[in-house]
Coordinates of C-alpha atoms and ligand atoms in Angstrom, one line a residue:
X1 CA 10.7 22.7 23.6
X2 CA 11.8 19.2 22.4
X3 CA 15.5 18.3 22.2
X4 CA 14.8 16.6 19.0
X5 CA 17.6 17.0 16.1
X6 CA 16.9 17.9 13.4
X7 CA 14.6 20.4 14.8
X8 CA 11.0 20.0 13.8
X9 CA 8.9 22.6 12.0
X10 CA 6.5 23.0 14.9
X11 CA 6.4 21.3 18.1
X12 CA 4.0 22.2 21.1
X13 CA 2.8 20.8 24.3
X14 CA -0.2 18.7 24.4
X15 CA -1.6 18.3 27.7
X16 CA -0.3 17.9 31.4
X17 CA 0.7 14.3 31.0
X18 CA 2.4 12.1 28.4
X19 CA 2.2 8.4 27.3
X20 CA 4.5 5.4 29.0
X21 CA 5.0 2.5 26.9
X22 CA 4.9 -0.7 28.7
X23 CA 4.3 -4.8 28.5
X24 CA 0.8 -4.0 27.0
X25 CA 1.7 -1.4 24.8
X26 CA 0.9 -2.3 20.9
X27 CA 1.6 -1.0 17.6
X28 CA -1.4 -0.5 15.2
X29 CA -0.3 -0.2 11.6
X30 CA -2.4 0.9 8.5
X31 CA -2.0 0.6 4.9
X32 CA 1.5 1.5 4.1
X33 CA 3.0 1.4 7.5
X34 CA 4.4 -2.1 7.6
X35 CA 8.0 -1.1 7.3
X36 CA 8.0 1.7 10.1
X37 CA 6.0 -0.9 12.3
X38 CA 8.8 -3.5 11.8
X39 CA 11.6 -0.9 12.2
X40 CA 9.9 0.2 15.5
X41 CA 9.5 -3.5 17.0
X42 CA 12.9 -4.5 16.3
X43 CA 14.7 -1.1 17.2
X44 CA 12.6 -0.2 20.1
X45 CA 11.9 -3.7 21.0
X46 CA 15.6 -4.3 21.4
X47 CA 16.3 -1.3 23.4
X48 CA 13.1 -1.4 25.9
X49 CA 12.8 -5.3 26.0
X50 CA 9.1 -4.6 25.2
X51 CA 7.3 -6.9 22.6
X52 CA 5.1 -4.3 21.1
X53 CA 2.8 -6.7 19.2
X54 CA 0.3 -5.8 16.6
X55 CA -2.9 -4.0 18.2
X56 CA -6.1 -2.7 17.0
X57 CA -6.0 1.0 16.1
X58 CA -8.9 1.8 18.5
X59 CA -7.7 0.2 21.6
X60 CA -6.0 2.3 24.4
X61 CA -2.2 2.0 25.0
X62 CA -1.1 2.0 21.2
X63 CA 1.3 3.5 19.0
X64 CA -1.0 4.0 15.9
X65 CA 0.9 4.3 12.8
X66 CA -1.0 5.5 9.6
X67 CA -0.7 7.1 6.4
X68 CA -2.9 10.1 6.0
X69 CA -3.8 12.0 2.9
X70 CA -4.4 15.1 4.9
X71 CA -0.9 14.9 6.2
X72 CA 0.5 14.2 2.6
X73 CA -1.9 17.2 1.4
X74 CA -0.3 19.5 4.1
X75 CA 3.3 18.0 4.5
X76 CA 4.1 16.0 1.6
X77 CA 5.1 12.4 1.5
X78 CA 8.1 13.1 3.8
X79 CA 6.1 15.0 6.3
X80 CA 4.5 13.8 9.3
X81 CA 2.2 14.8 12.6
X82 CA 3.1 13.1 15.9
X83 CA 0.5 13.5 18.8
X84 CA 1.0 12.2 22.2
X85 CA -1.8 11.8 24.8
X86 CA -2.0 9.6 27.9
X87 CA -3.6 6.8 26.1
X88 CA -0.9 6.6 23.2
X89 CA 1.0 7.9 20.3
X90 CA -0.7 8.9 17.0
X91 CA 1.8 9.1 14.0
X92 CA 0.6 10.2 10.7
X93 CA 2.8 10.2 7.9
X94 CA 2.4 11.9 4.2
X95 CA 3.7 8.5 3.0
X96 CA 5.8 5.5 4.3
X97 CA 8.7 7.7 4.3
X98 CA 7.0 10.4 6.6
X99 CA 5.8 7.8 8.9
X100 CA 9.6 6.5 9.2
X101 CA 11.0 10.1 9.8
X102 CA 8.2 10.4 12.6
X103 CA 9.4 7.2 14.2
X104 CA 12.8 8.8 14.2
X105 CA 11.4 11.8 16.4
X106 CA 9.5 9.3 18.4
X107 CA 12.6 7.4 19.4
X108 CA 14.7 10.7 20.2
X109 CA 11.6 11.7 22.5
X110 CA 11.9 8.4 24.4
X111 CA 15.5 9.5 25.6
X112 CA 19.0 8.5 24.9
X113 CA 18.6 4.8 26.3
X114 CA 16.2 4.3 23.4
X115 CA 19.4 4.3 21.2
X116 CA 20.6 1.1 22.9
X117 CA 20.5 -2.3 21.7
X118 CA 19.6 -4.0 24.7
X119 CA 17.3 -2.8 27.9
X120 CA 19.0 -1.3 30.7
X121 CA 17.6 -2.2 34.1
X122 CA 14.7 -0.1 35.7
X123 CA 14.1 2.1 32.9
X124 CA 10.8 3.6 32.1
X125 CA 9.8 4.6 28.2
X126 CA 7.6 8.0 28.6
X127 CA 7.0 9.9 25.6
X128 CA 6.5 13.8 26.7
X129 CA 3.1 15.0 25.7
X130 CA 3.6 16.8 22.5
X131 CA 2.2 17.7 19.0
X132 CA 4.7 17.8 16.3
X133 CA 4.3 18.9 12.6
X134 CA 7.0 18.1 10.6
X135 CA 8.5 18.1 7.1
X136 CA 11.9 18.4 5.5
X137 CA 13.3 21.7 3.9
X138 CA 15.0 19.8 1.2
X139 CA 14.4 16.6 -0.8
X140 CA 18.1 15.3 -1.0
X141 CA 19.9 15.3 2.5
X142 CA 22.9 13.3 1.6
X143 CA 26.4 12.0 2.8
X144 CA 28.7 11.2 0.3
X145 CA 31.3 8.4 1.7
X146 CA 34.5 7.4 -0.1
X147 CA 35.0 3.9 0.0
X148 CA 37.9 4.0 -2.5
X149 CA 40.6 5.8 -0.7
X150 CA 39.8 3.5 2.4
X151 CA 37.5 0.7 2.1
X152 CA 34.6 0.5 4.7
X153 CA 33.3 -3.2 5.3
X154 CA 29.8 -3.7 4.5
X155 CA 28.9 -3.9 8.4
X156 CA 30.1 -0.2 8.6
X157 CA 28.0 1.0 5.6
X158 CA 25.0 -0.8 7.4
X159 CA 25.7 0.8 10.7
X160 CA 26.4 4.3 8.9
X161 CA 22.9 3.8 7.3
X162 CA 21.3 3.6 10.5
X163 CA 23.1 6.5 11.6
X164 CA 21.7 8.6 8.6
X165 CA 18.5 7.3 9.5
X166 CA 18.5 8.6 12.8
X167 CA 19.3 11.9 11.5
X168 CA 16.4 12.0 8.8
X169 CA 18.9 11.9 6.0
X170 CA 17.8 10.2 2.9
X171 CA 20.9 9.8 0.4
X172 CA 23.8 7.8 0.7
X173 CA 26.3 8.6 -2.5
X174 CA 29.1 5.9 -2.3
X175 CA 32.0 7.2 -4.3
X176 CA 32.8 3.3 -5.4
X177 CA 35.9 4.0 -7.5
X178 CA 39.0 5.9 -7.5
X179 CA 42.9 5.9 -8.2
X180 CA 43.6 4.0 -5.1
X181 CA 40.9 1.3 -5.3
X182 CA 37.7 -0.2 -7.2
X183 CA 35.3 -1.4 -4.5
X184 CA 32.3 -3.1 -6.5
X185 CA 32.3 -6.7 -8.0
X186 CA 31.7 -6.4 -11.8
X187 CA 31.3 -9.9 -13.0
X188 CA 32.2 -9.3 -16.6
X189 CA 35.5 -7.7 -15.7
X190 CA 36.7 -9.6 -12.4
X191 CA 40.3 -7.9 -12.5
X192 CA 38.6 -4.6 -11.5
X193 CA 38.5 -6.1 -8.1
X194 CA 41.0 -8.8 -8.5
X195 CA 43.7 -6.5 -9.1
X196 CA 42.0 -3.2 -8.4
X197 CA 40.6 -3.4 -4.8
X198 CA 43.8 -3.5 -3.2
X199 CA 47.0 -2.1 -2.8
X200 CA 50.4 -3.0 -1.0
X201 CA 51.0 -0.1 1.0
X202 CA 49.0 3.4 1.8
X203 CA 50.5 6.9 2.2
X204 CA 49.8 7.9 6.0
X205 CA 48.6 11.3 6.5
X206 CA 48.6 14.3 3.6
X207 CA 50.5 13.1 0.6
X208 CA 53.3 15.3 1.6
X209 CA 53.5 13.1 4.6
X210 CA 56.9 10.8 4.5
X211 CA 55.0 8.0 6.3
X212 CA 53.7 5.0 4.9
X213 CA 51.7 2.1 6.3
X214 CA 53.5 -1.3 4.8
X215 CA 50.5 -3.3 5.2
X216 CA 48.2 -4.3 2.1
X217 CA 44.9 -2.3 2.2
X218 CA 41.7 -3.3 0.3
X219 CA 38.4 -4.9 -0.1
X220 CA 35.1 -4.9 -2.1
X221 CA 31.4 -5.4 -1.8
X222 CA 29.9 -8.3 -3.7
X223 CA 26.9 -8.1 -5.8
X224 CA 25.0 -9.8 -2.9
X225 CA 26.8 -7.1 -0.4
X226 CA 25.6 -4.3 -2.7
X227 CA 22.0 -5.6 -2.9
X228 CA 21.9 -6.3 1.1
X229 CA 23.2 -2.3 1.3
X230 CA 20.6 -1.0 -1.3
X231 CA 17.7 -3.1 0.5
X232 CA 18.8 -2.0 3.9
X233 CA 18.8 1.5 2.7
X234 CA 15.6 1.4 1.3
X235 CA 13.9 0.2 4.1
X236 CA 15.0 3.3 5.8
X237 CA 13.9 5.3 3.1
X238 CA 17.5 6.1 2.1
X239 CA 18.5 6.1 -1.7
X240 CA 22.0 4.7 -2.5
X241 CA 23.5 7.0 -5.6
X242 CA 26.3 4.8 -6.9
X243 CA 29.4 6.9 -8.2
X244 CA 31.6 5.2 -10.7
X245 CA 34.1 8.0 -11.5
X246 CA 35.4 8.7 -15.0
X247 CA 37.5 9.6 -17.0
X248 CA 39.9 10.7 -14.5
X249 CA 40.2 9.1 -10.9
X250 CA 40.6 5.9 -12.7
X251 CA 44.1 4.4 -12.1
X252 CA 42.9 1.4 -10.2
X253 CA 40.8 0.4 -13.2
X254 CA 43.7 1.2 -15.4
X255 CA 46.2 -1.1 -13.2
X256 CA 43.6 -3.9 -13.8
X257 CA 43.0 -3.4 -17.5
X258 CA 46.1 -1.6 -18.8
X259 CA 44.2 -1.1 -22.1
X260 CA 41.9 1.2 -20.5
X261 CA 44.7 3.9 -20.3
X262 CA 46.6 5.7 -22.8
X263 CA 48.7 2.9 -24.1
X264 CA 50.7 4.8 -26.6
X265 CA 51.5 7.8 -24.2
X266 CA 52.5 5.6 -21.0
X267 CA 53.3 2.3 -20.3
X268 CA 50.2 1.3 -18.6
X269 CA 51.0 -2.2 -18.1
X270 CA 53.6 -1.0 -15.6
X271 CA 50.7 0.7 -13.2
X272 CA 49.5 -0.5 -10.1
X273 CA 46.6 0.8 -7.9
X274 CA 47.9 4.3 -6.6
X275 CA 49.1 3.9 -3.0
X276 CA 49.7 7.9 -2.6
X277 CA 47.1 10.4 -2.4
X278 CA 46.7 13.5 -4.8
X279 CA 45.2 13.1 -8.6
X280 CA 46.5 10.9 -10.7
X281 CA 47.7 11.6 -14.3
X282 CA 46.6 8.4 -15.6
X283 CA 43.0 8.8 -17.2
X284 CA 40.9 6.6 -19.4
X285 CA 41.6 6.5 -23.2
X286 CA 38.9 8.2 -25.2
X287 CA 38.4 5.2 -27.5
X288 CA 35.3 3.3 -28.4
X289 CA 36.7 0.2 -26.7
X290 CA 36.8 1.9 -23.3
X291 CA 33.2 3.2 -24.1
X292 CA 32.1 -0.4 -24.4
X293 CA 33.9 -1.7 -21.3
X294 CA 32.4 1.0 -19.2
X295 CA 28.9 0.4 -20.7
X296 CA 29.6 -3.1 -19.3
X297 CA 30.4 -2.0 -16.2
X298 CA 27.2 0.2 -15.9
X299 CA 24.7 -2.4 -16.9
X300 CA 25.8 -4.3 -14.0
X301 CA 25.9 -1.0 -11.9
X302 CA 22.1 -0.4 -12.9
X303 CA 21.1 -4.1 -12.4
X304 CA 22.4 -3.4 -8.7
X305 CA 21.2 0.1 -7.8
X306 CA 17.4 1.3 -8.4
X307 CA 18.6 5.0 -8.1
X308 CA 17.3 7.2 -10.7
X309 CA 20.3 9.0 -10.5
X310 CA 23.7 7.5 -11.1
X311 CA 27.1 9.6 -10.5
X312 CA 29.7 9.5 -13.1
X313 CA 32.2 11.8 -11.4
X314 CA 33.7 13.9 -14.2
X315 CA 36.1 15.8 -11.5
X316 CA 39.5 16.6 -11.7
X317 CA 40.5 15.0 -14.9
X318 CA 44.1 16.2 -16.1
X319 CA 44.5 16.0 -19.8
X320 CA 48.2 15.9 -20.3
X321 CA 48.2 12.2 -21.4
X322 CA 45.6 12.9 -23.9
X323 CA 47.6 15.8 -25.3
X324 CA 50.9 13.3 -25.5
X325 CA 48.5 10.4 -27.0
X326 CA 48.5 10.1 -30.8
X327 CA 45.4 8.2 -30.3
X328 CA 43.6 10.9 -28.4
X329 CA 44.7 13.6 -30.5
X330 CA 43.2 11.7 -33.6
X331 CA 40.0 11.3 -31.5
X332 CA 39.8 15.1 -30.9
X333 CA 40.1 15.8 -34.5
X334 CA 37.9 13.1 -35.8
X335 CA 35.2 14.4 -33.4
X336 CA 35.8 18.0 -34.3
X337 CA 36.5 19.0 -31.0
X338 CA 38.5 22.2 -29.9
X339 CA 41.0 20.6 -27.9
X340 CA 42.0 17.6 -25.5
X341 CA 40.0 19.4 -22.6
X342 CA 36.8 18.8 -24.6
X343 CA 37.2 14.9 -24.4
X344 CA 36.0 15.2 -20.9
X345 CA 32.4 16.6 -21.7
X346 CA 32.5 14.1 -24.7
X347 CA 32.9 11.2 -22.2
X348 CA 30.0 12.7 -19.9
X349 CA 27.7 13.5 -22.8
X350 CA 28.2 9.7 -24.1
X351 CA 27.3 8.5 -20.7
X352 CA 24.6 10.8 -20.0
X353 CA 22.9 9.8 -23.1
X354 CA 23.4 6.2 -22.4
X355 CA 21.9 6.6 -18.9
X356 CA 19.1 8.5 -20.1
X357 CA 18.6 5.6 -22.6
X358 CA 17.9 3.7 -20.0
X359 CA 15.4 5.8 -17.7
X360 CA 18.3 7.0 -15.5
X361 CA 19.8 10.4 -14.9
X362 CA 23.6 11.4 -14.9
X363 CA 25.0 13.3 -12.0
X364 CA 28.6 14.6 -12.2
X365 CA 30.7 16.8 -10.3
X366 CA 30.8 20.6 -10.9
X367 CA 33.4 20.4 -13.8
X368 CA 30.8 19.1 -16.0
X369 CA 29.8 22.8 -16.5
X370 CA 32.9 23.2 -18.3
X371 CA 31.1 21.5 -21.6
X372 CA 27.8 20.8 -22.7
X373 CA 25.9 19.4 -19.9
X374 CA 23.7 16.2 -20.5
X375 CA 19.6 17.3 -20.4
X376 CA 18.4 17.0 -17.0
X377 CA 22.0 16.3 -15.3
X378 CA 22.3 17.0 -11.8
X379 CA 25.2 19.0 -10.9
X380 CA 27.0 18.2 -7.7
X381 CA 28.6 21.4 -6.6
X382 CA 31.6 20.9 -4.6
X383 CA 33.9 24.0 -5.6
X384 CA 31.5 26.7 -4.0
X385 CA 28.3 28.6 -3.8
X386 CA 29.2 30.1 -7.1
X387 CA 29.4 26.9 -9.2
X388 CA 25.9 26.4 -7.7
X389 CA 24.5 29.7 -8.9
X390 CA 25.9 29.3 -12.1
X391 CA 24.5 25.8 -12.5
X392 CA 21.2 26.8 -11.8
X393 CA 21.2 29.8 -14.0
X394 CA 22.2 27.5 -16.5
X395 CA 18.9 25.4 -15.9
X396 CA 20.2 22.6 -13.9
X397 CA 19.3 20.9 -10.7
X398 CA 21.9 21.2 -8.0
X399 CA 23.1 19.2 -5.0
X400 CA 25.0 21.8 -2.9
X401 CA 28.2 20.1 -1.2
X402 CA 30.9 23.0 -1.2
X403 CA 34.2 22.0 -0.1
X404 CA 34.5 25.3 1.9
X405 CA 31.5 24.2 4.3
X406 CA 30.6 20.8 4.1
X407 CA 33.7 18.4 3.5
X408 CA 33.9 16.7 6.8
X409 CA 37.4 15.5 6.0
X410 CA 38.2 19.1 7.0
X411 CA 39.4 19.6 10.5
X412 CA 36.9 20.6 12.9
X413 CA 39.1 23.0 15.0
X414 CA 42.1 24.8 14.7
X415 CA 45.1 23.7 16.7
X416 CA 47.7 20.8 16.6
X417 CA 45.5 18.3 18.6
X418 CA 43.2 17.7 15.5
X419 CA 44.3 14.5 13.7
X420 CA 45.9 14.7 10.6
X421 CA 44.5 18.3 10.0
X422 CA 43.5 19.1 6.2
X423 CA 41.7 22.0 4.5
X424 CA 39.6 24.6 6.1
X425 CA 38.5 24.8 9.6
X426 CA 34.9 24.0 9.8
X427 CA 33.3 23.5 13.4
X428 CA 30.0 22.5 14.4
X429 CA 28.8 25.8 14.7
X430 CA 30.2 26.7 10.9
X431 CA 28.4 23.6 9.8
X432 CA 25.4 24.4 11.5
X433 CA 25.0 28.1 9.8
X434 CA 25.7 26.8 6.4
X435 CA 23.0 27.7 3.9
X436 CA 23.1 25.6 0.9
X437 CA 21.3 27.9 -1.2
X438 CA 23.5 30.3 -2.9
X439 CA 22.7 34.0 -2.3
X440 CA 21.1 35.9 -4.7
X441 CA 19.0 33.3 -6.4
X442 CA 15.3 34.2 -7.4
X443 CA 12.6 31.7 -5.8
X444 CA 12.4 29.8 -9.1
X445 CA 16.1 29.4 -9.3
X446 CA 16.1 28.1 -5.8
X447 CA 13.5 25.4 -6.6
X448 CA 16.3 24.1 -8.6
X449 CA 18.6 23.4 -5.5
X450 CA 17.4 19.7 -4.7
X451 CA 19.2 19.9 -1.3
X452 CA 22.6 19.2 0.1
X453 CA 25.0 17.0 0.8
X454 CA 28.2 16.5 3.2
X455 CA 31.4 14.7 1.5
X456 CA 33.6 12.7 3.5
X457 CA 36.7 12.0 1.6
X458 CA 38.6 9.4 3.5
X459 CA 42.4 9.7 2.6
X460 CA 43.2 10.7 6.3
X461 CA 40.6 8.2 7.7
X462 CA 42.3 4.8 8.0
X463 CA 39.3 3.1 9.8
X464 CA 35.8 3.6 11.0
X465 CA 36.9 5.2 14.0
X466 CA 38.5 8.0 12.0
X467 CA 35.3 8.4 10.0
X468 CA 33.2 8.7 13.0
X469 CA 35.5 11.4 14.5
X470 CA 35.5 13.4 11.3
X471 CA 31.5 13.0 10.8
X472 CA 30.3 13.4 14.4
X473 CA 29.0 15.5 15.8
X474 CA 29.0 17.7 12.7
X475 CA 26.6 15.6 10.9
X476 CA 24.0 16.5 13.6
X477 CA 24.3 20.4 12.5
X478 CA 24.2 19.2 8.8
X479 CA 21.1 17.1 9.2
X480 CA 19.4 20.4 10.4
X481 CA 20.9 22.6 7.8
X482 CA 19.2 19.9 5.4
X483 CA 15.7 19.1 7.2
X484 CA 14.7 22.1 9.4
X485 CA 13.4 25.3 7.7
X486 CA 15.8 28.3 7.9
X487 CA 14.2 30.7 10.8
X488 CA 13.2 33.8 8.8
X489 CA 14.6 36.4 8.9
X490 CA 18.3 35.6 9.7
X491 CA 20.4 33.3 11.4
X492 CA 20.1 29.8 13.0
X493 CA 19.9 29.5 16.7
X494 CA 22.9 27.9 17.5
X495 CA 22.6 28.5 21.2
X496 CA 19.5 26.4 20.9
X497 CA 21.0 23.5 18.8
X498 CA 24.0 23.3 21.5
X499 CA 21.3 23.0 24.4
X500 CA 19.7 20.1 22.2
X501 CA 23.1 18.6 21.6
X502 CA 23.3 17.8 25.2
X503 CA 21.0 15.2 24.6
X504 CA 22.2 14.0 21.4
X505 CA 25.7 13.5 22.5
X506 CA 24.0 11.0 24.9
X507 CA 22.2 9.5 21.8
X508 CA 25.5 9.2 20.1
X509 CA 27.1 7.6 23.2
X510 CA 24.2 5.2 23.3
X511 CA 24.9 4.1 19.5
X512 CA 28.5 3.9 20.2
X513 CA 29.7 6.7 18.1
X514 CA 33.3 7.9 18.4
X515 CA 32.4 11.4 17.7
X516 CA 34.7 14.3 18.4
X517 CA 34.0 15.7 22.0
X518 CA 33.4 19.2 22.2
X519 CA 36.5 19.8 24.3
X520 CA 38.7 18.2 21.7
X521 CA 39.9 14.8 20.8
X522 CA 40.6 12.1 23.4
X523 CA 44.1 11.0 23.4
X524 CA 43.6 8.0 21.4
X525 CA 41.7 10.3 18.6
X526 CA 44.8 12.3 18.0
X527 CA 47.7 11.2 15.3
X528 CA 50.8 13.1 16.7
X529 CA 53.3 13.3 14.2
X530 CA 51.1 12.5 11.3
X531 CA 51.2 15.5 8.7
X532 CA 48.1 17.2 7.5
X533 CA 47.6 19.9 5.3
X534 CA 45.9 22.9 6.9
X535 CA 45.3 25.8 4.4
X536 CA 47.0 28.8 5.5
X537 CA 45.5 31.8 6.7
X538 CA 42.3 32.6 8.4
X539 CA 39.2 30.4 8.0
X540 CA 36.6 31.7 5.5
X541 CA 33.6 33.3 7.0
X542 CA 30.2 33.6 5.4
X543 CA 28.5 36.8 6.2
X544 CA 25.0 36.4 7.8
X545 CA 22.2 36.4 5.2
X546 CA 20.8 39.6 6.2
X547 CA 24.1 41.3 5.3
X548 CA 25.0 39.5 2.1
X549 CA 25.4 41.2 -0.7
X550 CA 23.0 39.6 -3.7
X551 CA 26.1 38.5 -5.6
X552 CA 28.0 37.0 -2.9
X553 CA 29.4 33.6 -3.9
X554 CA 30.5 32.3 -0.4
X555 CA 34.2 31.9 0.9
X556 CA 36.7 31.8 -2.0
X557 CA 39.0 29.2 -2.0
X558 CA 41.9 30.3 0.3
X559 CA 44.6 29.0 -1.6
X560 CA 43.2 28.7 -5.4
X561 CA 46.5 26.7 -6.2
X562 CA 45.2 23.9 -4.1
X563 CA 41.6 24.0 -5.1
X564 CA 42.1 21.2 -7.5
X565 CA 44.6 19.6 -5.0
X566 CA 43.5 19.1 -1.7
X567 CA 40.9 18.3 0.0
X568 CA 39.8 15.4 -1.9
X569 CA 43.0 14.4 -2.9
X570 CA 45.7 14.9 0.1
Ligands
ACM1 C1 35.9 16.4 -5.5 O1 36.1 16.7 -4.3 N1 36.9 16.3 -6.3 C2 34.7 16.1 -6.0

């Protein structure tokens, strides 16, 4: 009945008349409601021009905010109940987070203009008479932003956090380091940003493209920038999970400190920050000195990020350099490892234990399943549902972010108009129909699916407008996947979602989001002549749940040779 996105668990009409906010409307905030009160006053105050002063809970014309143990018991800490009557709005959260998510619903109910930053003349601010009960399907509702391939300055990240909050998403996974850039200030190793945070030129398009942008690209977050981002996120009940990718994807660090690389195999002093896409062969040396260096890095990372989960990558690490390095071979022998490949898990194991000793938990990409996985580690499953099922059955918690479904760098329509088209075609409807839970899991195994995450790798996104285009509107569909219950039995109702998207496009317009219009890109959103790399053949399809065989693993990579190559590393 409402046009709220993500769809609430239950919504019903509550009498004939709603509540109109006006000059006299106040906010009554109980214990634990101060954050949502401040957010409502600043955000709705700006959009409506209303003062929304503090008020007593028993007075009419009031928005009441209460943390309610009865709601906690029924709906959990992130759940909420919203009741609108002619005398006011009563919002009850299971905890402060639930209240905040309820406030997001309240804003949507006020109409698209509630998403502006200053009032338009002649508007009235009416809440429809509703009674809503709501709680998320998954605890981890994330977005990964790759700020290494293209840097997103702090302002853009703060804006993105507001957009995540508006969609009830609660994790921002920041991919802070890669071959093409190091984006976080580390006091004890200043060259990581001094040298590692910029490159002289950048490949324009997929790496097979002949085009270069001959313009320096760079930037990094200072410690205070990170503190601001983390605290802005926390006010919005969003956890920022930092990722320091190792032992591969490390060329920027090696360019800054050549001794981090395999100096007996290559002249690491000649390396620069990588300016092309694709996976660098230059990886960290498996030495004690490198371990100590990264422990120092991580000490500073832990000071800045309170997140229990700290992501250490572990994906796509070629071992050719280790094979060529006498030092690395000696290390393999000394550690009694079977071969150079096992050095990857040796890195993961070392830092998993190091983090655990500090009360933190390692997360890694699903390549960490190739060896012993540190106790309690969280596995980010990007290579398909099968990786998720394997990880869960091996007893690990997982975050499902399979590239076949929720890599938002992939094109969102077939055809030549898509800017720098890469990877699978994943339309709005495809994302909407994605089910994060690998088919065939038992209920107990399903409990190990912490949630889901959409990943945004930015090789082909040179600025915030391109990020907007790739992320929206698909993030709205993803938000519903992550938050709203799966209608049982069977499929989600895409027609109803499209109906609600009519209002949501207007919200995104009010927010100034440069989304892909349903009819295709605006002329200025196209990138004619800039080569991408669409996968060949028909797009993968997922059978509807009712017809899925228990052991089905979702779509296989269309081009296995590329599975380690495209999409993140175009
Ligand atoms: C990844 O896409 N390499 C995690």
